[in-house]
Each structure stands twice: as C-alpha cells, then as structure tokens.
C-alpha cells in the first residue's frame, strides 16, 4: 500500500527539524545582535523644562577606531506607548558636529510642541537617537 | 475475657466511630500536572507578543523612521489578525489533534518572532505582526478544550484558575522586554523571546492527546459494557466528531453559553477601559508621577492573580458539595462584588485606599473568569469547546479594543472620574447576567451535555444511535451523595472494600510500583508479604494518602481516593499504622493515644472510653500514661502505635510491619490484639515480611515482588515453607 507523504513520521521529522533550526537560529542571531555595539554611542539626555519648552542636551561618542562621522541627531518626548509627543533635530553645540574616532560631542535641541497636559499626563521620557550616522567625506 | 471487658472492648468497633459529613478537598494529584504547567507557560509566552512590540516602539520608530500612524497600524494589524483567525482556529481545535495544533502553532509563533527580528522595514514588521496575530489563537481555545479533557470535571475551575494565571504572568514580560531591548537591541529581544517557544512546542508535541469528552464520561461513571468483540467491531463508531449539530449556530442557541458570553464581554468592556485609563486617573486625581502611576497598576495584576486562583478552589469546593451551579454563582457574585470596590477606588481622595480598593475590585473581577471558563466547558459538548472558547475570545477582544475609545469619549464629554463611576456598574451587569440568565439555564444545559455525552458513549460502543440506554441511570449532581456520604452508604454487596487499579508510583526516576492491581473485601485480615524494598510500604503509603501515585486509582468503598489528603482519609475510616516505632517520642503516652481520636474530636467521651479499652488491652501502658513515648521499650512503643490506630476506630486498618524488631512474645500479644480488632469488624491490611506472622493472622495473602502484587488466595491453603522459599527467590 502506498504510504501517504504527510504521515506521522514525516510530520515528526519536519517538526523536529524546524524546532532545532529555530532554536539554533534564534540563539545565534540573538547572541550576535546582543554582542554588537553601536558605533555612535548616545549618552543620557539632560533636560531643562521652562513652561512647555524642553531643551535637551546629549553627548554622542564615536567608538570607531578609524571612521570620522558627522551624525544627524534627533530628540523626542515620548508617551507610555512609545508614541511621539514632540520631536526635533538636535544640533552640535560649540562644534561643527564632526566626530573624530573616539571623540565625543554635545548636541542640543528644543522641543516646543508639548502642551501642559502632555507634560502632566502623557510624557514618559525624553529620548535621543541617531537619524543618520553619516560618515564625513 | 470477662463480659465487662468484652463490652468495653466493643467500644473500639468502627461502627461506633462517628463519621459526620465533612468537606473533602482534593489535591490535583493522580493526574499529571505537567500538561497544565506546560499549557499555562505557553499562554504566558503567547500573550507576551502583545507586550513585547509596544516596548520596542521607540526603537523601531527611530530605526525605520516610522510615524505614529505606522506604529498604530502595527498594533491594530495584530488585533485584526487575531480577530479574523480566532474563529477558524476554533473549528480546527474541535476537529484535529489539539496537542499538534498547539505544537505547530507555537513553533510558527517562534519562527515569526525570528522573522520579525530580521525585519528590514515596515512591510516585514507588518507581515510579522499579522502572522503573530494569526498564530495567537492556536493556543487559547485549543488549550481550554484540552484542559477539559485532561483534568477531572470536579477540578475544572481550579485548573482554569491556574491557566488564567498564565495570562497575568505575561505582564511580567513587559519590563523584561523593555530591559532587554535597551541592553541588547530590539532584534535580539525578538530572537531571545522566540527560544522558549521552540522548547515548549517540543514538549507539547510529546503530550498525549486525550479522547474528547473523556473526563465528562468518567464523571458520568460510564464504564465499558461487555459486548462481543466482533459485534463491537462491526457496529462501533469513533466517538462523535464535529457535525452540523455542533456548529456556531448551536452555540447561539445555548442560553447559558450566551449569558456567559455577554457577561464576559461586559466585563472586558469595563476592564479593558480600566487597564488603559487607570494610570491617567491616578495621575490626574492623585498627583502621581507617570512612572509611579504605571507601576501602581501592578496591584491590579496582583489582585487578579489572587482572584483567579482563589475562585477556582472555591467554585470546585462548592461544586463538590451539592452546589452544582456553583461555578456560575461564584462568577456572578464575584463580578457583582467588584462594583462597590471600584466605586470606592474612584471616589476616595486617599491614594492608599484607592489602590487597595482597586486591587480588591480587580481580584473580584478576575475571580469571575476561571469559573466562567469552567462553566462554559460544562455547558458545551466536548466537540464544541474549541469554537465556544474562540467565539468568547473574539467578543472579549473586540470589547477590550472598543473599551478605551468608549472611556475616552465619555471622559471628553464629562471627566475621567465620572466616566469610571458611570461605567463601574458594567461589572455588576456582567455578574447579574450570570446570576439571572446564566443560573436559570445552566443546569438544563449541563444536563443536555451529560445526556449527549452518554449517548455518544453508547454509540461509540456500537449501540444503535437513539437508543435510550435507560438501564444506565444518571444521578443528577445535586442528588449525588457527597463522597463521605457515599462511603457511609456503601455495603459489602457493592464490591470490594479496597480496590487498587493499575497503580504506578515512582520516586523521581525510580519506579517502584508497576500497575499494581488488587482488591480486598470488607472484613478479615489480608496480608501482603514480600521481601525488603519491593514496594510494600510505598503501596501502603499510597493507600493511606502519604504518597500520591503518578498513575492508577485507589477506590475505598467504591469511591476514588485520588487527591484526598491523608487526614481526610482517616476521617473516611482508613488508618495507617506506619512501620517502625511510629509514636511521637516527645509526647506522653496519653497524648499519643488520644491523638488517634482525631477523626471525631467532638466526641471526647468516646475518646476516653476507647482510651480505657486500649489500656485494658495493653495493660503495660496503664501506669505509663504520663511517660514520654520515646522512653518506652520497642514493644511498648508498638503497643502505643497500635493503640493510637485503634482509638481512631478505623474501618480499614493498614499495618506496616507489625512484628518488625519485636520479641516473639510481644508479637504474639499483638497478634492476639489483632484478633480482637477483627472481631470488632475492622478490616486489616497487614504488610509483613514474616511469613509466620502473616499466616497466623491473615485470611487471605497477597505476594508482592518488584512492584507487582499477586493474590495467593486463602491463608489456610498456603504452605509456609513454599511461601518462604518464594519470598527468598522473589518470584511473582
């Protein structure tokens, strides 16, 4: 009698193969991802709030040994769900924004779109992020 | 023995021992806990995707430059996907192998998590999100249907309570996901969250698929009927599979199911809104910081966890004690009781009182879920439970999704406090629906299911469909005697007094009992002989309730003892006299003996009379009543141990190694006492290594070796020499 292809033995083999592959893949990818460090490291945002205007200053460090970066940096105020309440671009403070290898620079930006209710009830934290690493020419 | 002594000793008769009805509680034993633990863990993992993605939003947003609309689409696509796929998976759950559905679904979930971690843009994220929503319904409806067939009907709510705790445990994963994504990036978080899914999927694959409705059939006490094998082979059909009779339409006609559906949806409508808006309420009206308000909401999860576990126990307890509608009643009252606490929580100015009330209210509200889930299973045919759970999940999901909008609209029109106070009665409405519509139809609907299960059972055995099978009468739950009553009502003509069926027991990986089968009638002494280490004490400890077997059952006077703790077995009439000098060495002899009166603590007079009778039997103890038991000789300690067992007035006395380490004269005295005990009507199961002792007192003998018991027959017909040789050789 002809045996059906999708019989219990085949199902078991396919299942074990997928589970094993998934475990290995998940573990390898996870460890690889976790061990990767960003080239441009962003420090904790320092915030000054006056009324509904927040000024956010952050330090960006170039951890690369060779490459010079001219990064574009963004700042945002986010709510509990991670949604933006306000966002803006931060500009280099006292420098031209050119980050030599292993050098740091301050960036500063202002958020003006916040309302008092946003600040009182919705605002979770201020975050800074690299919009573009942008290696310098 | 003088006539007075005889009268005094008759006080030890088990018939004089009061056996009042008492509340029997069963541990979840005799059934594997592994499936429940595994399915609960899968529930936790499965709900985690609801929390993982929001924790990643800020990171995804920066990396892919997503707008808030894009994030909203990602979140919404999941809800849509779950809603669309829940119904088909309900049908699949009712038709195919459920353990395989969960195993494949969980594996697919893990693969999708890895796929999402590899996303290079919005499109891949969206596909991943929708796929996760697709696999989500593989688990919940299917697991509920499985659990109903894995675990006894009388423990259904408790099991559902533990399972529900899995969902609440999922909340814990939100901060974990947040921390992981901050430390290792969002991709690594998705990869790592996928790993446990593959492991549990592999474990679920190994679970045995139970026959649908198997626990319901057990609950009806339907046993296989002897029919010629050929006839059965010709006419037997597989247990009924899903047919038109078991369709979604039939769900809508089931009044109690609909009552539960509406009630659960009302509850979700309220709870969904609370979950989203409660932190805002705490910020607005109690001046909490956002972080403090968000973390304060953890009290809701804690309250919910307590409610889920407590209500399961309470509803099962009441169901086992002649309250057949207890599941609906507990769920209804729990939801109703949540209302005043919600009102207090939203009215008072003190934050501590608000949080306390909120926790209590959440406890009551969530307490309604496990009994409702169990009751829903009760009123649905085993072939319809997957679809029943799926429709319920869809309605609750939609209610939860709509709730924040409703709260927001009302809050804009009035204010948040008024909104909460106005909508609080929704929880009460949910309770009232159960207590009116649900209660009025629950009994008739459960009866219909029981009748259908019975019909299916006979059809599966090869009887023509439609036959009344009236010869097997069913006892309605409220007419059914409690276990203690049934034990009392039992008469010897009903069958063996003690019956052990296919009992398996292992100490960790070492199996000691291998499908032990034996039975003893009421009256007489029955000896179990065997070498050291063959499992005699283990078997006795299982009967006494000190150990819980991994498989098989023990019936005492026709009642299954599975899960009943040892103290309650003593109240039912089983007393174990353990091996060795089983006294409390630091207690006085009197206290040791009086300890035996535990089953009837209310009757001090009887205890004193029995103590006197024991002192007459064991004269050496008379002058030593205040002496510490530990200072007595070995023989005297054995007298105390036996005396204590006799004070209990057991119907079945289990004695483990009466003669162990005793001088022959002491052993002889004790055997004389056993003769008197037998005259009182107590049945004795004696475990012995000494063939001489066993044959001297026993009426029947069982031989045990390597975890298996073999009946040898009447002791009078046995040759002591041959039996001793066999004991040494260890043959069964």
XYZ file of N, CA and C in Angstrom, chain B residues 157-158 309-321 326-327 330 371:
57
model
N -12.516 24.147 37.550
C -12.349 25.580 37.818
C -10.959 25.876 38.361
N -10.475 24.970 39.222
C -9.145 25.155 39.780
C -8.112 25.156 38.649
N -6.853 32.383 41.298
C -6.517 31.134 41.978
C -7.552 30.795 43.063
N -8.018 31.830 43.780
C -8.951 31.578 44.881
C -10.316 31.138 44.374
N -10.802 31.782 43.322
C -12.153 31.457 42.862
C -12.215 30.043 42.312
N -11.105 29.597 41.715
C -11.075 28.236 41.187
C -11.298 27.226 42.291
N -10.590 27.419 43.398
C -10.725 26.494 44.523
C -12.119 26.558 45.125
N -12.612 27.793 45.286
C -13.918 27.959 45.927
C -15.026 27.312 45.089
N -15.020 27.581 43.794
C -16.089 27.061 42.939
C -16.057 25.531 42.888
N -14.861 24.955 42.817
C -14.773 23.488 42.790
C -15.207 22.886 44.118
N -14.817 23.563 45.177
C -15.197 23.105 46.515
C -16.722 23.052 46.642
N -17.387 24.123 46.234
C -18.846 24.166 46.347
C -19.504 23.171 45.390
N -18.920 23.035 44.198
C -19.490 22.094 43.230
C -19.462 20.677 43.788
N -18.396 20.371 44.511
C -18.279 19.023 45.083
C -19.185 18.836 46.299
N -19.778 19.926 46.749
C -20.639 19.824 47.925
C -22.042 20.286 47.600
N -22.470 26.102 41.256
C -21.546 26.984 41.992
C -20.642 27.788 41.057
N -20.267 27.193 39.930
C -19.336 27.910 39.039
C -19.961 29.202 38.539
N -20.494 31.600 41.673
C -19.250 32.247 42.144
C -18.824 33.339 41.166
N -14.148 30.464 36.893
C -15.419 29.731 36.978
C -16.245 29.850 35.696
